[in-house]
Coordinates of C-alpha atoms and ligand atoms in Angstrom, one line a residue:
M223 CA 0.1 0.0 0.0
V224 CA 2.8 2.3 0.9
A225 CA 4.7 1.5 -2.1
G226 CA 1.5 2.1 -4.3
A227 CA 1.1 5.7 -2.7
T228 CA 4.8 6.5 -3.3
M229 CA 4.4 5.4 -7.0
A230 CA 1.3 7.7 -7.3
V231 CA 3.3 10.6 -5.8
L232 CA 6.2 10.0 -8.2
Q233 CA 4.1 9.9 -11.1
R234 CA 2.3 13.1 -10.3
A235 CA 5.7 14.7 -9.7
S236 CA 7.1 13.5 -13.0
T237 CA 4.2 14.8 -15.0
A238 CA 4.4 18.1 -13.2
S239 CA 8.1 18.3 -13.8
T240 CA 7.7 17.8 -17.6
D241 CA 5.2 20.5 -17.8
F242 CA 7.8 22.6 -15.8
F243 CA 10.8 21.7 -18.0
V244 CA 8.9 22.8 -21.2
G245 CA 9.4 26.5 -20.7
L246 CA 13.1 26.2 -19.4
L247 CA 15.8 28.7 -20.3
P248 CA 19.1 27.6 -21.1
V249 CA 20.7 28.9 -18.0
H250 CA 18.5 26.5 -16.0
V251 CA 19.8 23.7 -18.2
L252 CA 23.3 24.7 -17.4
M253 CA 22.5 24.9 -13.6
V254 CA 21.1 21.2 -13.9
V255 CA 24.0 20.1 -15.8
I256 CA 26.3 21.5 -13.1
L257 CA 24.4 20.1 -10.3
V258 CA 24.3 16.6 -11.8
S259 CA 28.0 16.6 -12.5
G260 CA 28.7 18.0 -8.9
M261 CA 26.6 15.2 -7.5
A262 CA 28.5 12.7 -9.7
M263 CA 31.8 14.1 -8.4
L264 CA 30.7 13.8 -5.0
W265 CA 29.6 10.2 -5.6
R266 CA 33.1 9.5 -7.1
V267 CA 34.9 11.1 -4.1
S268 CA 32.8 9.1 -1.6
R269 CA 33.3 5.7 -3.6
A270 CA 37.0 6.8 -3.5
R271 CA 37.0 6.0 0.1
D272 CA 35.5 2.8 -0.3
V273 CA 37.3 -0.2 1.0
Y274 CA 37.3 -3.8 -0.4
L275 CA 38.1 -7.3 0.3
V276 CA 40.2 -8.7 -2.3
D277 CA 39.8 -12.2 -1.0
Y278 CA 40.4 -14.4 2.0
G279 CA 42.0 -17.9 2.9
C280 CA 41.3 -20.4 5.8
F281 CA 43.5 -22.9 7.3
L282 CA 42.3 -26.5 6.6
G283 CA 43.8 -29.2 9.0
E284 CA 44.9 -32.5 7.4
P285 CA 42.9 -35.4 8.7
R286 CA 45.7 -36.2 11.4
Y287 CA 44.7 -33.3 13.5
R288 CA 41.0 -34.4 13.9
I289 CA 39.7 -35.0 17.3
P290 CA 36.6 -37.0 17.2
S291 CA 34.7 -36.8 20.3
A292 CA 35.5 -40.5 21.4
M293 CA 39.1 -39.4 21.4
A294 CA 38.6 -36.3 23.2
L295 CA 36.8 -38.1 25.8
E296 CA 39.6 -40.9 25.9
H297 CA 42.1 -38.2 26.3
A298 CA 40.2 -36.5 29.1
R299 CA 39.9 -39.9 30.9
L300 CA 43.6 -40.8 30.3
M301 CA 44.5 -37.4 31.7
T302 CA 42.9 -38.2 35.0
D303 CA 45.6 -37.1 37.0
I304 CA 45.4 -33.8 35.1
I305 CA 41.8 -33.7 34.6
E306 CA 39.7 -35.5 37.3
E307 CA 37.3 -38.1 36.6
E308 CA 34.3 -35.9 37.3
S309 CA 35.6 -33.1 35.2
A310 CA 36.2 -35.6 32.4
D311 CA 32.6 -36.8 32.7
F312 CA 31.5 -33.2 32.6
M313 CA 33.6 -32.4 29.5
A314 CA 32.1 -35.4 27.9
R315 CA 28.5 -34.4 28.4
L316 CA 29.4 -30.9 27.3
H317 CA 31.0 -32.0 24.1
E318 CA 27.9 -34.1 23.4
R319 CA 25.7 -31.1 23.4
S320 CA 28.0 -28.5 22.0
G321 CA 27.0 -28.9 18.4
I322 CA 30.6 -29.7 17.6
G323 CA 31.2 -32.6 15.0
E324 CA 33.8 -35.4 14.7
E325 CA 36.3 -33.5 12.4
T326 CA 37.4 -30.5 14.1
S327 CA 41.2 -30.0 14.6
V328 CA 43.5 -29.5 17.6
P329 CA 47.1 -29.0 17.4
D330 CA 49.8 -31.9 18.0
S331 CA 50.5 -30.4 21.4
Y332 CA 47.1 -31.5 22.7
R333 CA 47.9 -35.0 22.0
Y334 CA 50.8 -35.3 24.4
M335 CA 50.4 -36.6 27.9
P336 CA 50.6 -34.3 29.5
P337 CA 49.8 -31.7 26.9
E338 CA 52.8 -29.6 25.6
R339 CA 52.2 -26.0 26.4
G340 CA 55.5 -24.5 26.0
V341 CA 56.6 -21.6 23.6
E342 CA 57.9 -24.0 21.1
A343 CA 54.5 -25.7 20.8
S344 CA 52.7 -22.4 20.3
R345 CA 55.2 -21.2 17.6
E346 CA 54.8 -24.5 15.7
E347 CA 51.0 -24.3 15.8
A348 CA 51.1 -20.6 14.8
E349 CA 53.4 -21.2 11.9
L350 CA 51.1 -24.1 10.7
V351 CA 47.8 -22.3 10.7
I352 CA 49.0 -18.8 9.8
S353 CA 51.1 -20.0 6.7
S354 CA 48.4 -22.3 5.5
A355 CA 45.8 -19.4 5.6
V356 CA 48.2 -16.8 4.0
D357 CA 49.4 -19.3 1.3
K358 CA 45.6 -19.7 0.3
V359 CA 44.8 -16.2 0.1
F360 CA 47.8 -15.4 -2.0
A361 CA 46.9 -18.4 -4.3
R362 CA 43.5 -17.0 -4.8
T363 CA 44.6 -13.3 -5.7
T364 CA 47.1 -11.8 -8.0
V365 CA 48.6 -9.9 -5.1
N366 CA 52.2 -10.6 -4.3
P367 CA 53.7 -10.5 -0.9
K368 CA 55.8 -7.4 -2.0
D369 CA 52.4 -5.5 -2.6
I370 CA 51.5 -5.7 1.0
D371 CA 51.7 -2.3 2.7
T372 CA 50.4 -3.1 6.1
L373 CA 50.3 -6.3 8.2
I374 CA 47.8 -6.8 11.0
V375 CA 47.8 -10.0 13.0
A376 CA 45.1 -10.6 15.8
C377 CA 45.6 -13.4 18.2
S378 CA 44.5 -12.9 21.8
F379 CA 46.0 -15.2 24.3
T380 CA 49.5 -15.8 22.8
T381 CA 52.2 -13.4 22.0
L382 CA 55.6 -14.6 21.4
T383 CA 58.8 -12.8 20.7
P384 CA 59.2 -12.0 17.8
V385 CA 55.6 -11.4 17.3
F386 CA 53.6 -13.4 14.8
A387 CA 53.6 -10.4 12.5
D388 CA 57.4 -10.9 12.1
V389 CA 56.8 -14.6 11.4
V390 CA 54.9 -13.6 8.5
V391 CA 57.3 -11.0 7.4
N392 CA 60.2 -13.5 7.6
K393 CA 58.4 -16.3 5.7
Y394 CA 56.8 -14.2 2.9
R395 CA 59.8 -11.8 2.7
L396 CA 57.4 -8.7 3.0
R397 CA 58.9 -5.4 2.2
A398 CA 61.2 -3.7 4.8
D399 CA 58.8 -0.7 4.9
V400 CA 55.7 -2.8 5.6
Q401 CA 53.7 -1.4 8.7
S402 CA 53.1 -4.2 11.1
V403 CA 50.6 -4.4 13.8
N404 CA 50.0 -7.0 16.4
L405 CA 46.6 -7.1 18.2
S406 CA 46.4 -9.1 21.3
G407 CA 43.6 -9.6 23.7
M408 CA 40.7 -8.7 21.4
G409 CA 39.0 -12.1 21.6
C410 CA 36.8 -13.4 19.1
S411 CA 36.1 -9.8 17.8
G412 CA 39.7 -9.6 16.7
A413 CA 39.0 -10.2 12.9
L414 CA 36.4 -7.5 12.7
I415 CA 38.5 -5.0 14.6
C416 CA 41.3 -5.6 12.3
V417 CA 38.8 -5.0 9.4
G418 CA 38.0 -1.5 10.9
L419 CA 41.6 -0.7 11.4
A420 CA 42.4 -1.7 7.9
Q421 CA 39.5 0.5 6.7
K422 CA 40.9 3.6 8.4
L423 CA 44.4 3.1 7.1
L424 CA 43.2 2.4 3.6
Q425 CA 41.0 5.7 3.7
A426 CA 44.0 7.6 4.8
A427 CA 46.0 6.6 1.9
P428 CA 46.7 9.4 -0.6
P429 CA 44.2 9.3 -3.4
G430 CA 45.2 7.5 -6.4
K431 CA 47.6 5.1 -4.5
H432 CA 46.5 1.6 -4.3
K433 CA 47.4 -0.1 -0.9
H434 CA 47.0 -3.6 0.3
V435 CA 46.4 -4.6 3.9
L436 CA 47.1 -8.2 5.0
I437 CA 45.0 -9.2 7.9
I438 CA 45.5 -12.6 9.8
A439 CA 43.2 -13.7 12.5
T440 CA 44.0 -16.6 14.7
E441 CA 43.9 -18.1 18.2
I442 CA 46.7 -20.3 19.3
L443 CA 45.6 -23.2 21.3
S444 CA 48.7 -24.7 22.6
S445 CA 49.0 -22.3 25.4
M446 CA 45.3 -22.1 26.2
L447 CA 44.6 -25.6 27.5
Y448 CA 43.2 -25.3 31.2
N449 CA 44.3 -28.5 33.2
G450 CA 42.5 -27.7 36.4
T451 CA 39.2 -29.0 37.6
K452 CA 36.9 -26.0 37.7
R453 CA 33.9 -26.6 35.6
E454 CA 33.4 -23.0 34.6
M455 CA 37.1 -22.9 33.3
L456 CA 36.8 -26.2 31.4
V457 CA 34.3 -25.1 28.8
P458 CA 36.7 -23.4 26.6
N459 CA 38.7 -26.5 26.3
V460 CA 35.7 -28.1 24.7
L461 CA 34.7 -25.4 22.5
F462 CA 37.8 -24.0 21.0
R463 CA 39.5 -25.5 18.0
M464 CA 42.5 -24.7 15.8
G465 CA 41.9 -22.3 12.9
A466 CA 43.2 -19.2 11.2
A467 CA 42.0 -16.9 8.4
A468 CA 43.8 -14.4 6.2
M469 CA 42.2 -11.6 4.2
I470 CA 43.6 -9.1 1.9
M471 CA 41.8 -5.5 1.8
T472 CA 42.6 -2.7 -0.5
N473 CA 41.2 0.6 -1.6
S474 CA 40.7 -0.2 -5.2
P475 CA 37.7 -2.1 -6.7
E476 CA 39.7 -3.8 -9.3
R477 CA 39.6 -7.6 -8.8
A478 CA 38.1 -7.1 -5.5
R479 CA 35.4 -9.4 -4.4
F480 CA 33.5 -7.6 -1.6
R481 CA 32.9 -3.9 -0.8
L482 CA 33.1 -3.1 2.8
G483 CA 30.0 -1.4 4.3
P484 CA 29.2 0.0 7.7
I485 CA 31.1 -1.3 10.8
V486 CA 29.6 -0.9 14.1
R487 CA 31.3 -1.7 17.5
T488 CA 29.9 -1.4 21.0
L489 CA 31.7 -2.2 24.2
T490 CA 29.4 -2.9 27.3
A491 CA 32.3 -3.4 29.7
G492 CA 30.8 -0.5 31.7
R493 CA 28.3 -3.1 33.1
D494 CA 30.0 -5.3 35.7
S495 CA 28.2 -8.3 34.7
D496 CA 29.5 -7.9 31.1
Y497 CA 33.0 -7.0 32.2
R498 CA 33.2 -10.3 34.3
C499 CA 31.2 -12.7 32.1
A500 CA 34.5 -14.3 30.5
F501 CA 37.3 -13.6 32.8
Q502 CA 40.9 -15.0 32.7
E503 CA 42.0 -15.6 36.3
E504 CA 43.6 -18.3 38.5
D505 CA 41.5 -20.9 40.1
D506 CA 42.1 -21.9 43.8
K507 CA 45.1 -24.1 42.8
G508 CA 46.7 -21.3 40.9
I509 CA 46.0 -22.6 37.5
T510 CA 45.1 -20.0 34.9
G511 CA 42.0 -20.2 32.8
I512 CA 38.9 -18.4 31.5
N513 CA 36.1 -18.3 33.9
L514 CA 32.9 -18.4 31.9
S515 CA 29.9 -16.9 33.8
K516 CA 26.8 -19.0 34.3
E517 CA 24.8 -15.8 32.9
L518 CA 26.9 -15.6 29.9
P519 CA 24.0 -16.3 27.5
V520 CA 21.8 -13.9 29.1
V521 CA 24.6 -11.2 29.5
A522 CA 25.4 -11.7 25.7
A523 CA 21.7 -11.3 24.7
N524 CA 21.7 -7.9 26.6
A525 CA 24.8 -6.7 25.1
L526 CA 23.5 -7.7 21.7
K527 CA 20.4 -5.5 22.3
S528 CA 22.7 -2.4 23.0
H529 CA 24.5 -3.3 19.8
I530 CA 21.5 -3.6 17.7
V531 CA 20.5 -0.2 18.9
A532 CA 23.6 1.2 17.6
F533 CA 23.7 -0.9 14.5
C534 CA 20.3 -0.2 13.0
P535 CA 20.7 3.4 12.2
R536 CA 24.0 2.9 10.5
A537 CA 23.4 -0.2 8.6
L538 CA 19.7 -0.5 7.8
P539 CA 18.3 1.5 4.8
A540 CA 16.1 4.4 5.6
L541 CA 13.0 2.7 4.4
E542 CA 13.4 -0.2 6.8
L543 CA 14.0 2.3 9.5
L544 CA 10.8 4.1 8.6
R545 CA 8.9 0.9 8.7
V546 CA 10.1 0.1 12.1
A547 CA 9.4 3.7 13.4
F548 CA 6.0 3.3 11.8
S549 CA 5.2 0.2 13.7
L550 CA 6.6 1.5 16.9
V551 CA 4.3 4.5 16.7
K552 CA 1.3 2.3 15.7
Q553 CA 2.0 0.2 18.9
Y554 CA 2.1 3.3 20.9
V555 CA -1.2 4.7 19.6
F556 CA -3.0 1.4 19.4
P557 CA -1.3 -0.7 22.2
Q558 CA -1.6 -4.6 21.7
P559 CA -1.8 -6.9 24.8
R560 CA 1.8 -7.6 25.5
A561 CA 1.2 -11.3 26.4
T562 CA 0.8 -12.4 22.8
G563 CA 4.5 -11.5 22.2
R564 CA 3.3 -10.2 18.7
A565 CA 3.6 -6.7 19.6
E566 CA 7.5 -6.7 19.4
K567 CA 7.6 -8.5 16.2
G568 CA 6.5 -5.7 14.0
A569 CA 8.8 -3.2 15.6
R570 CA 11.9 -5.3 15.1
P571 CA 13.8 -4.6 11.8
A572 CA 13.6 -7.5 9.2
F573 CA 17.2 -8.1 9.3
N574 CA 16.9 -11.0 6.8
K575 CA 15.2 -8.8 4.3
V576 CA 17.9 -6.4 4.4
F577 CA 20.9 -8.9 4.5
Q578 CA 20.9 -12.0 2.3
H579 CA 23.6 -13.8 4.5
F580 CA 24.7 -13.9 8.2
C581 CA 28.0 -15.0 9.7
I582 CA 27.6 -15.1 13.5
H583 CA 30.4 -16.0 15.7
P584 CA 29.9 -19.7 16.7
G585 CA 30.5 -19.2 20.4
G586 CA 28.4 -22.3 21.2
R587 CA 25.1 -23.7 20.2
R588 CA 23.2 -21.8 23.0
V589 CA 24.7 -18.5 22.1
L590 CA 23.5 -19.1 18.5
H591 CA 20.1 -19.8 19.6
E592 CA 20.1 -16.5 21.6
M593 CA 21.1 -14.7 18.6
Q594 CA 18.7 -16.2 16.3
R595 CA 15.9 -15.2 18.6
G596 CA 17.2 -11.8 19.2
L597 CA 17.6 -11.1 15.5
G598 CA 14.5 -12.8 14.3
L599 CA 16.5 -15.1 11.9
S600 CA 15.4 -18.2 10.2
D601 CA 17.2 -21.7 10.6
R602 CA 18.7 -21.0 7.1
D603 CA 20.0 -17.7 8.2
M604 CA 21.8 -19.5 10.8
E605 CA 23.0 -22.4 8.9
A606 CA 26.5 -21.1 8.1
S607 CA 27.2 -20.5 11.9
H608 CA 25.9 -23.8 12.9
M609 CA 27.7 -25.9 10.2
T610 CA 31.0 -24.0 11.0
L611 CA 30.6 -24.9 14.8
H612 CA 29.8 -28.5 13.7
R613 CA 32.6 -28.9 11.1
F614 CA 35.4 -26.7 12.6
G615 CA 34.3 -25.8 16.2
N616 CA 34.8 -22.4 17.7
M617 CA 38.2 -21.0 16.0
A618 CA 37.8 -17.6 17.7
S619 CA 37.6 -14.6 15.3
S620 CA 38.7 -16.6 12.1
S621 CA 35.5 -18.6 12.3
L622 CA 33.5 -15.7 10.5
L623 CA 35.5 -16.3 7.4
Y624 CA 34.8 -20.0 7.5
E625 CA 31.2 -19.2 7.6
L626 CA 31.5 -16.9 4.6
A627 CA 33.4 -19.7 2.7
Y628 CA 30.5 -21.9 3.6
I629 CA 27.9 -19.7 1.9
E630 CA 30.2 -19.3 -1.0
A631 CA 30.9 -23.2 -1.1
K632 CA 27.1 -23.7 -1.1
G633 CA 26.8 -21.4 -4.3
R634 CA 24.6 -19.0 -2.5
M635 CA 26.5 -15.9 -2.9
S636 CA 25.2 -13.6 -5.8
K637 CA 26.5 -10.1 -6.9
G638 CA 24.8 -7.4 -4.8
D639 CA 24.1 -9.7 -1.8
R640 CA 24.8 -8.2 1.5
V641 CA 26.6 -10.1 4.3
C642 CA 26.2 -9.3 7.9
M643 CA 29.1 -10.5 10.1
I644 CA 28.5 -10.3 13.9
S645 CA 31.0 -11.2 16.6
F646 CA 31.4 -10.8 20.3
S647 CA 34.3 -11.2 22.8
P648 CA 34.9 -10.6 26.5
G649 CA 34.1 -7.2 27.7
I650 CA 31.5 -7.5 26.0
D651 CA 32.8 -6.2 22.7
C652 CA 30.1 -6.6 20.0
S653 CA 31.3 -5.9 16.3
S654 CA 29.5 -6.2 13.2
V655 CA 30.5 -5.4 9.7
V656 CA 28.5 -5.5 6.5
W657 CA 29.9 -6.7 3.1
E658 CA 28.3 -6.3 -0.2
C659 CA 29.4 -8.9 -2.8
I660 CA 30.7 -7.2 -6.0
N661 CA 32.1 -10.2 -7.6
P662 CA 31.1 -13.8 -6.8
A663 CA 33.7 -16.4 -7.3
A664 CA 33.4 -20.0 -8.5
A665 CA 33.7 -22.8 -6.0
D666 CA 37.3 -22.8 -4.5
P667 CA 38.9 -26.2 -4.8
N668 CA 41.2 -25.5 -2.0
G669 CA 38.6 -23.9 0.2
P670 CA 38.1 -25.3 3.8
W671 CA 34.7 -26.8 2.7
A672 CA 35.7 -28.2 -0.7
A673 CA 35.9 -31.9 0.4
C674 CA 32.9 -31.9 2.6
I675 CA 30.2 -29.5 1.4
H676 CA 28.2 -32.2 -0.1
R677 CA 27.5 -33.7 3.4
Y678 CA 26.3 -30.3 4.6
P679 CA 24.0 -29.1 6.2
V680 CA 23.9 -31.8 8.8
H681 CA 21.1 -31.9 11.4
A682 CA 22.9 -32.3 14.7
Q683 CA 20.8 -34.5 16.7
A684 CA 17.8 -32.8 18.2
Q685 CA 18.9 -32.9 21.7
Q686 CA 18.2 -30.1 24.0
L687 CA 20.5 -27.1 24.2
P688 CA 23.4 -27.3 26.4
Q689 CA 22.5 -25.7 29.6
I690 CA 25.8 -24.8 31.0
A691 CA 23.9 -23.2 34.0
K692 CA 22.2 -26.3 34.9
M693 CA 25.2 -28.7 34.3
T694 CA 27.5 -26.9 36.6
Ligands
NAG779 C1 49.1 -27.9 34.4 O1 50.0 -27.5 33.4 C2 51.2 -26.9 34.0 C3 51.9 -26.5 32.9 O2 52.1 -27.4 31.9 C4 51.9 -27.8 35.0 O3 53.1 -27.1 35.5 C5 50.9 -28.2 36.0 O4 51.5 -29.1 36.9 C6 49.6 -28.8 35.5 N1 48.8 -29.0 36.6 C7 48.2 -30.2 37.0 C8 47.1 -30.1 37.9 O5 48.6 -31.1 36.3
NAG780 C1 52.5 -7.1 20.5 O1 53.4 -8.2 21.0 C2 54.0 -7.9 22.2 C3 54.9 -9.2 22.4 O2 55.8 -9.2 21.5 C4 53.1 -7.5 23.4 O3 54.0 -7.6 24.5 C5 52.3 -6.6 23.1 O4 51.2 -6.3 24.1 C6 51.6 -6.7 21.7 N1 50.8 -5.5 21.4 C7 49.5 -5.4 21.4 C8 48.9 -4.1 20.9 O5 48.8 -6.3 21.7
NAG781 C1 34.3 -17.7 38.5 O1 33.7 -16.4 38.7 C2 32.5 -16.6 39.7 C3 31.7 -15.3 39.7 O2 32.7 -14.2 39.4 C4 33.2 -17.0 40.9 O3 32.2 -17.1 41.8 C5 33.9 -18.2 40.8 O4 34.6 -18.6 42.1 C6 35.0 -18.1 39.7 N1 35.6 -19.4 39.6 C7 36.8 -19.6 39.7 C8 37.5 -21.0 39.5 O5 37.7 -18.7 39.9

């Protein structure tokens, strides 16, 4: 109805304007031409500040890195002097309900008894995952290592000397004037924070200069394993898996695959519950781990709400905002009985009409279900996230690129599609990034999903959701 009315108004306006233009003097024509070319220039200038993703690559572990659940369980049991029987049972139950499949990868250091957690193990793992991801991204693009102007590496828990950025400079012989940045401690939002940083750097480049930023996002597990017995700290052992992703970003649309849209980041660490929801600390025996709060899903849902409030005005088209505003006003004028739960529905933006694809950080099944509810998404919208959790586990911030790869491997990405990536990390830091596909690619034979995409989506057994709160 609204569309019909708009059309009628437009038609009336256009007939009126033809009448008006008939008697135009040349000077007016000139003004129109100047106006139009001015607007075109403005458009070009604003486009010049656009930033693009050339391509991305993901680490894929050889089958020997696989950790099927039976093996994880056996390991947990064999390590009984490290992990007590009761804790091993807890981990087994958690594993069963986590939504994690049988083919996820862990580093070799996890297989030793007791697990190897030294610097050497961390460096070995970092070299393995980082070089695999970087090799893949260079293989997929015409960009050379010598073209890289800036290198950003995000890895939260592990920092060695020399830093991982130097590992990359050394292996790929990047230029001596490369700007290198290591971001640690940013958790699972690391990759998106890097994208924001790369955008600022590329926009600051002098006009006409083509610059390339190489981003690497990973988490090194070798030093993260918690060998204590506190349940709240054992959860990350079950969920986190080995992975890394590399992206090349640039300020030129030539040969780029995605255009970067709005980036929104909110930090709710001002609230104590949010600040403490995932907290690195020592347990009573002095063993360091990450203490996951029982309220995590609720706290995360609240943080998501604050994020959506900031996200909508920046990332949604005006028409959708108008529709939401209209239905809010309607609700205010004609209040509906709240109990039906229908009232909130109309007032929520239709995210899956605005974005064709979603990549949501696979922090665990329960968190994904909370996100689905909060954003009003369909099962299909959530598919990439659940399948990534099943096939690869939670690989911290690199997981989002595996999800993008899933959508592409399924052949669902078309030109003009908009992808919304959302991640959250301790703090709670919620980040979202919008991409628009400008150049869909053929299926990648070396992509992380190439060998298994035909088996997906799988329907993980319809068990109840992991109730971390109830189990602890
Ligand atoms: C946990 O690992 C650390 C470092 O590898 C080791 O020193 C410690 O003894 C282990 N703790 C237990 C309870 O086995
Ligand atoms: C970069 O790495 C060093 C270790 O070499 C670490 O001390 C430092 O905190 C890191 N910088 C950032 C911003 O994370
Ligand atoms: C984890 O955090 C909770 C609440 O902050 C606290 O009660 C609990 O003792 C912590 N657990 C450990 C092992 O430190």
